[in-house]
Structures are given as structure tokens and as C-alpha cells.
Amino acid sequence: MRQRHKPWADDFLQEHPDTVISNPFSYCGRWKDVFANDAPIHLEIGTGKGQFIVEMAKQYPNINFIGIEVAKSIIVTAAQKVLASKQLNIRLLHVHAERLTELFAKDELTKIYLNFSDPWPKNRHVKRRLTYYTFLDKYKEVLRPNGEIILKTDNMGLFEYSLASFSQNGMRIEEVNLDLHEADDHTNRMTEYEEKFTAKGQPIYRCRITCNHKENS
């Protein structure tokens, strides 16, 4: 979906370099210094408008959350939500997930959330899916041993593809849920997209993966 251009976005990002980190690559391996504590770090790839990460940060104040979003017009909306929440355990990065291993050191993350990622349904775009094996290799590198990946989507095709990809690449599938809201999981925090499609009766699929494969461990 095409996002509305926001001519003020560049100025906003420059004005809030501590919320949307202005030079994130310089903190690779030392994100705990940014948060000034040793709490676990959870990463959301594709943070969208920020509802999920803000609600998670409120629910888990002893965890540090980092959100990645490549669309400038969207990340400024997320940043506004973060600033309004006054949560000190959130940072946002305006970068592409392809550069994950430049952003984080080996074993620096505890958990990764993939919320409603672009399904890229055409076969010629398979390499762009965030559960393609090249991305999974990056997750293995930055996640600690037995770190987790949690994927939520409304797209059954992506869900089925992702389950196969996780399994084929040495990851352990811990949970498969084919109708998340029917399960009435009170710990679940919804994204804006999730709220919209749940209201229409669209089932939401979720899986939880343990990244226990470490080639160099």
C-alpha cells in the first residue's frame, strides 16, 4: 500500500535522534549502552505505526525493544507514538532488515517479532520474504542460543512457506496457532493491521520458533 508523503519527516527525524537512532550502525554490539542497562533486547522487524512495540514496552518494562521500519513516512508515526508513551525502553531504526548483522552483534538479541510482513506472493520475489533462508541466517547470527522468533500474519501462503523454511533451516517449531484470537491469548498485543483484519473476521496465524541452531557454537 502506497504511503502518504510527509514532507516534515526528515526534520522530525533530525529533531529526535534519541528515539529514531540517527547512526544505528555505530551501536552494533553495544545496544545495552544505549539503554543504559543489561535487560534483554527484543527486535520487531517492520514496526509499522508503532502500536505493537509501544504496548509491549508498557507490558514488559524490564525488556528493551527496538523497532526497524524502512518506510520513512511510517516510522515517524511510530516515533510520535513512542514519544507520547514516554516509554524509555524503546528505540526505532530507519533501516532495512537486510543490514541486520551490521546493526547487531552475534547473540545480542533475545527475541525477534515478524508482524504481518509483506508476503511477496510471486515466486520471483521469494528472496524478499523475511523468512527466506538468507534472512534466517541473519537471525541465527544475532539471536542468542535458543532465542525466539515469533511470526504473525493473516496470509496463509506466507505462513505455510515460513513454517517449511524454519524447519528446513534448523529451527525448532514450538507453537503453531491457526486462529490466534479464537485462542483468546491475553498476552497478545495487536498491531493496527491486526486490529483491522480481526474486526473483519480474518483469522490470524502465529508461530513461535526456537533458534537453537548455532553452526559456530
Short mmCIF file of C-alpha atoms in Angstrom, two decimals:
data_model
loop_
_atom_site.label_atom_id
_atom_site.label_comp_id
_atom_site.label_asym_id
_atom_site.label_seq_id
_atom_site.Cartn_x
_atom_site.Cartn_y
_atom_site.Cartn_z
CA MET A 1 0.00 0.00 0.00
CA ARG A 2 1.38 3.43 -1.01
CA GLN A 3 2.09 5.62 1.98
CA ARG A 4 1.26 9.32 2.03
CA HIS A 5 4.35 11.51 1.69
CA LYS A 6 5.14 13.51 4.82
CA PRO A 7 7.34 16.49 3.91
CA TRP A 8 8.12 17.11 7.57
CA ALA A 9 9.53 13.61 8.15
CA ASP A 10 13.21 14.48 7.64
CA ASP A 11 13.06 17.39 10.07
CA PHE A 12 11.21 15.25 12.62
CA LEU A 13 13.84 12.51 12.47
CA GLN A 14 16.62 15.04 12.92
CA GLU A 15 14.85 16.52 15.92
CA HIS A 16 14.51 13.13 17.68
CA PRO A 17 17.80 11.27 17.15
CA ASP A 18 17.48 9.52 20.52
CA THR A 19 14.15 7.96 19.56
CA VAL A 20 14.89 7.13 15.93
CA ILE A 21 18.60 6.48 16.28
CA SER A 22 20.45 8.64 13.78
CA ASN A 23 23.53 6.40 13.33
CA PRO A 24 22.43 2.92 14.42
CA PHE A 25 25.37 1.04 12.87
CA SER A 26 27.74 2.66 15.33
CA TYR A 27 25.99 0.83 18.18
CA CYS A 28 26.48 -2.72 16.88
CA GLY A 29 27.43 -4.85 19.86
CA ARG A 30 26.70 -2.16 22.43
CA TRP A 31 22.96 -1.56 22.40
CA LYS A 32 22.92 -2.09 26.15
CA ASP A 33 24.87 1.15 26.41
CA VAL A 34 22.09 2.95 24.54
CA PHE A 35 19.51 1.72 27.05
CA ALA A 36 21.96 2.03 29.95
CA ASN A 37 21.04 -1.39 31.35
CA ASP A 38 21.59 -5.12 30.80
CA ALA A 39 17.97 -6.03 30.07
CA PRO A 40 17.18 -8.45 27.22
CA ILE A 41 16.69 -6.87 23.81
CA HIS A 42 13.70 -7.74 21.62
CA LEU A 43 13.52 -6.64 17.98
CA GLU A 44 10.43 -6.01 15.86
CA ILE A 45 11.17 -6.08 12.12
CA GLY A 46 8.61 -3.94 10.32
CA THR A 47 7.33 -1.96 13.26
CA GLY A 48 4.67 -0.13 11.24
CA LYS A 49 2.88 2.66 13.07
CA GLY A 50 4.20 1.56 16.44
CA GLN A 51 1.18 0.26 18.33
CA PHE A 52 2.62 -3.21 18.99
CA ILE A 53 6.03 -2.08 20.20
CA VAL A 54 4.60 0.61 22.48
CA GLU A 55 2.13 -1.78 24.09
CA MET A 56 4.80 -4.44 24.53
CA ALA A 57 7.16 -1.94 26.13
CA LYS A 58 4.43 -0.96 28.59
CA GLN A 59 3.66 -4.59 29.40
CA TYR A 60 7.32 -5.55 29.80
CA PRO A 61 9.20 -2.57 31.27
CA ASN A 62 12.22 -4.77 32.07
CA ILE A 63 12.80 -5.60 28.39
CA ASN A 64 14.36 -3.26 25.83
CA PHE A 65 12.56 -3.03 22.48
CA ILE A 66 13.98 -1.97 19.13
CA GLY A 67 11.79 -1.49 16.07
CA ILE A 68 13.01 -1.48 12.48
CA GLU A 69 10.98 0.22 9.77
CA VAL A 70 12.19 1.05 6.27
CA ALA A 71 9.36 3.43 5.29
CA LYS A 72 10.14 6.95 6.47
CA SER A 73 6.50 8.07 6.27
CA ILE A 74 5.55 5.26 8.65
CA ILE A 75 8.39 5.35 11.16
CA VAL A 76 7.68 8.98 12.02
CA THR A 77 4.16 7.96 13.08
CA ALA A 78 5.65 5.19 15.22
CA ALA A 79 8.08 7.68 16.73
CA GLN A 80 5.23 10.01 17.65
CA LYS A 81 3.55 7.13 19.50
CA VAL A 82 6.80 6.28 21.30
CA LEU A 83 7.32 9.87 22.39
CA ALA A 84 3.72 10.20 23.57
CA SER A 85 4.03 6.98 25.58
CA LYS A 86 7.13 8.27 27.41
CA GLN A 87 8.45 4.71 27.43
CA LEU A 88 12.23 4.74 27.91
CA ASN A 89 12.70 1.13 26.78
CA ILE A 90 12.05 1.70 23.05
CA ARG A 91 14.32 2.75 20.20
CA LEU A 92 13.46 2.89 16.49
CA LEU A 93 15.73 2.39 13.48
CA HIS A 94 15.05 3.66 9.96
CA VAL A 95 16.91 0.88 8.13
CA HIS A 96 16.30 -2.25 6.06
CA ALA A 97 16.37 -5.69 7.69
CA GLU A 98 18.94 -6.83 5.13
CA ARG A 99 21.53 -4.97 7.19
CA LEU A 100 20.69 -6.80 10.41
CA THR A 101 24.17 -8.19 11.01
CA GLU A 102 25.61 -4.69 10.66
CA LEU A 103 23.26 -3.47 13.37
CA PHE A 104 23.63 -6.24 15.95
CA ALA A 105 26.49 -8.39 17.13
CA LYS A 106 26.39 -12.15 17.48
CA ASP A 107 23.92 -13.27 20.18
CA GLU A 108 22.91 -9.68 21.01
CA LEU A 109 19.15 -10.25 20.71
CA THR A 110 16.80 -12.46 22.71
CA LYS A 111 13.67 -12.35 20.53
CA ILE A 112 12.58 -11.22 17.06
CA TYR A 113 8.99 -10.37 16.09
CA LEU A 114 7.85 -10.59 12.47
CA ASN A 115 4.42 -8.96 12.45
CA PHE A 116 2.42 -9.00 9.22
CA SER A 117 5.44 -8.91 6.95
CA ASP A 118 4.91 -8.33 3.24
CA PRO A 119 4.10 -11.83 1.88
CA TRP A 120 5.73 -11.21 -1.53
CA PRO A 121 3.47 -13.89 -3.08
CA LYS A 122 5.11 -14.08 -6.50
CA ASN A 123 7.83 -16.71 -6.88
CA ARG A 124 10.23 -14.23 -8.41
CA HIS A 125 10.10 -12.22 -5.19
CA VAL A 126 10.73 -15.13 -2.82
CA LYS A 127 14.14 -13.76 -1.78
CA ARG A 128 12.41 -10.70 -0.33
CA ARG A 129 10.35 -12.67 2.18
CA LEU A 130 11.60 -12.12 5.73
CA THR A 131 11.54 -15.89 6.28
CA TYR A 132 13.70 -16.70 3.24
CA TYR A 133 16.80 -18.61 4.27
CA THR A 134 19.17 -15.65 3.81
CA PHE A 135 17.18 -13.71 6.42
CA LEU A 136 17.01 -16.75 8.70
CA ASP A 137 20.81 -16.97 8.60
CA LYS A 138 20.98 -13.37 9.82
CA TYR A 139 18.52 -14.12 12.63
CA LYS A 140 20.65 -17.06 13.72
CA GLU A 141 23.66 -14.81 13.90
CA VAL A 142 22.16 -12.04 16.03
CA LEU A 143 19.91 -14.17 18.28
CA ARG A 144 21.37 -15.76 21.37
CA PRO A 145 21.25 -19.59 21.59
CA ASN A 146 17.62 -20.67 21.99
CA GLY A 147 16.43 -17.17 21.13
CA GLU A 148 12.94 -16.95 19.69
CA ILE A 149 11.23 -15.76 16.54
CA ILE A 150 7.50 -15.03 16.72
CA LEU A 151 5.68 -14.60 13.43
CA LYS A 152 2.14 -13.31 13.00
CA THR A 153 0.37 -12.98 9.67
CA ASP A 154 -3.03 -13.06 8.04
CA ASN A 155 -1.54 -14.64 4.90
CA MET A 156 -1.79 -18.43 4.90
CA GLY A 157 0.59 -18.74 1.96
CA LEU A 158 3.34 -16.89 3.80
CA PHE A 159 2.60 -18.83 6.98
CA GLU A 160 2.93 -22.21 5.28
CA TYR A 161 6.07 -21.12 3.45
CA SER A 162 7.60 -19.80 6.68
CA LEU A 163 6.92 -22.98 8.66
CA ALA A 164 8.68 -25.00 5.97
CA SER A 165 11.56 -22.54 5.80
CA PHE A 166 12.06 -22.54 9.56
CA SER A 167 12.06 -26.33 9.67
CA GLN A 168 14.41 -26.72 6.71
CA ASN A 169 16.90 -24.31 8.23
CA GLY A 170 17.48 -25.98 11.57
CA MET A 171 14.94 -24.11 13.69
CA ARG A 172 12.53 -25.76 16.10
CA ILE A 173 8.81 -25.00 15.79
CA GLU A 174 7.40 -24.60 19.30
CA GLU A 175 3.89 -23.32 18.54
CA VAL A 176 1.54 -23.20 15.57
CA ASN A 177 -1.73 -21.32 16.00
CA LEU A 178 -4.17 -21.12 13.11
CA ASP A 179 -6.63 -18.73 14.79
CA LEU A 180 -4.87 -16.63 17.37
CA HIS A 181 -7.88 -14.69 18.58
CA GLU A 182 -10.06 -17.76 18.88
CA ALA A 183 -7.45 -18.96 21.36
CA ASP A 184 -8.07 -15.77 23.41
CA ASP A 185 -4.42 -15.21 24.33
CA HIS A 186 -4.48 -12.31 26.76
CA THR A 187 -0.74 -11.75 26.37
CA ASN A 188 -1.11 -10.92 22.68
CA ARG A 189 -0.68 -7.29 21.70
CA MET A 190 -2.18 -6.33 18.37
CA THR A 191 -0.79 -4.18 15.61
CA GLU A 192 -3.01 -1.65 13.85
CA TYR A 193 -3.17 -4.02 10.88
CA GLU A 194 -4.12 -6.92 13.12
CA GLU A 195 -6.99 -4.99 14.70
CA LYS A 196 -8.35 -4.08 11.29
CA PHE A 197 -8.42 -7.62 9.93
CA THR A 198 -9.53 -9.25 13.16
CA ALA A 199 -12.58 -6.96 13.13
CA LYS A 200 -13.42 -8.35 9.68
CA GLY A 201 -13.22 -11.93 10.96
CA GLN A 202 -9.92 -12.75 9.27
CA PRO A 203 -8.05 -15.46 11.19
CA ILE A 204 -4.59 -14.52 12.40
CA TYR A 205 -1.85 -17.15 12.24
CA ARG A 206 1.03 -17.25 14.70
CA CYS A 207 4.03 -19.46 15.18
CA ARG A 208 6.82 -19.43 17.73
CA ILE A 209 10.25 -20.67 16.74
CA THR A 210 13.34 -21.50 18.76
CA CYS A 211 16.55 -20.59 17.00
CA ASN A 212 18.66 -23.36 18.51
CA HIS A 213 20.95 -23.98 15.55
CA LYS A 214 24.36 -22.38 16.01
CA GLU A 215 26.92 -23.53 13.47
CA ASN A 216 29.80 -21.97 15.32
CA SER A 217 28.74 -22.76 18.89
#
